[in-house]
């Protein structure tokens, strides 16, 4: 309580001083300190609400919530502020180059700590893509260095546009998946998403080259695993690759062509083409904007090749199955990575990628039933079906049976049919809870996909609440 009061005091003082000193440099510093105080409050709240996935057999995105904000130096002249997203500052004799600016709630602290380590003028701000955890501090830096050139992929603005237009839609979904998120997106001020205008846009397939203090930089527009607005920064003389989210948050991983929260599909073949370009660079070190750098040319090459081959494999197997006339549902079960292409599915998931590729190429009409063409769904008939089946009891018995034989998906279907006739039926709710818990166990055994476990946990919480 004393802590909260202290932060509130800081906040209040900041607001009063910020108003009195607006339009001066001091006001900017106060804005930053205020943002840092709010961010510290938010971070400790998030940490208190996030349990680490002890059962996760692979590293997942959940670990990002527990990374301390601090500065290290992964390579000479390269400084990193860690956190949910990393901010990198590259020092040259003629100025500083920023790569990504982190999450808004951590950005002010990133900026202060980096500037304590590396004073100087920022001349370029290179942004890897439009996601909030990579551009959150841009406004803080631009407030002090308004002449810095913001460099992005040519598709960055469109990425930012649709994420902003659909902010509320995505926010409500993120709230379910990641329950630590606050109820409302921040509005106005430095913490709000969007409003970044690039000075230099690089078109897909092209490279922006510049030299600063004798250091050569190449900003390469290369569609990646997290979208078509991806830009990486390459330092050819030192073979350093600042990859942003090009590979996704884990290295190496199955690409996340489909996100549970519902963002646009990411084209697997564009990613394969980009991987070929980046493999040809022969990086000595990859510095991603999540988690730690990866060094060693041989390891980096092998992992990048495996990601390329696995992505191509999932794509080709899906296409072959479509041409054979296999159903989508069969392909989601059948397509599996062979052992030599095994990769973490902690963020991307093979079966969801199969479905996304199928529907990307052939859209949502599966030629299975005329009813697919119209908005009346089978669920609307559930109450009548449940009545025909004799009410919730026999359906609860069917659900139990399915649970006993390990048919967890079937159990959920029986439960949903039954609950349509009586939404608070305790036996059905209990069967749902058991099915969800077993699905969660299975998800942990099968790759600990963070979105899948997040969804299942939120459904478990809702079912427990309904049972109470
Ligand atoms: Zn990210």
PDB file of N, CA and C in Angstrom, residues 50 53 317:
ATOM      1  N   UNK A  50       1.012 -13.470 -13.688  1.00  0.00           N
ATOM      2  CA  UNK A  50       1.487 -14.473 -14.649  1.00  0.00           C
ATOM      3  C   UNK A  50       2.231 -15.567 -13.920  1.00  0.00           C
ATOM      4  N   UNK A  53       4.978 -21.126 -16.836  1.00  0.00           N
ATOM      5  CA  UNK A  53       4.502 -22.430 -17.262  1.00  0.00           C
ATOM      6  C   UNK A  53       5.483 -23.514 -16.804  1.00  0.00           C
ATOM      7  N   UNK A 317       3.244 -30.319 -48.032  1.00  0.00           N
ATOM      8  CA  UNK A 317       2.383 -31.432 -47.606  1.00  0.00           C
ATOM      9  C   UNK A 317       0.909 -31.025 -47.660  1.00  0.00           C
TER      10      UNK A 317
END
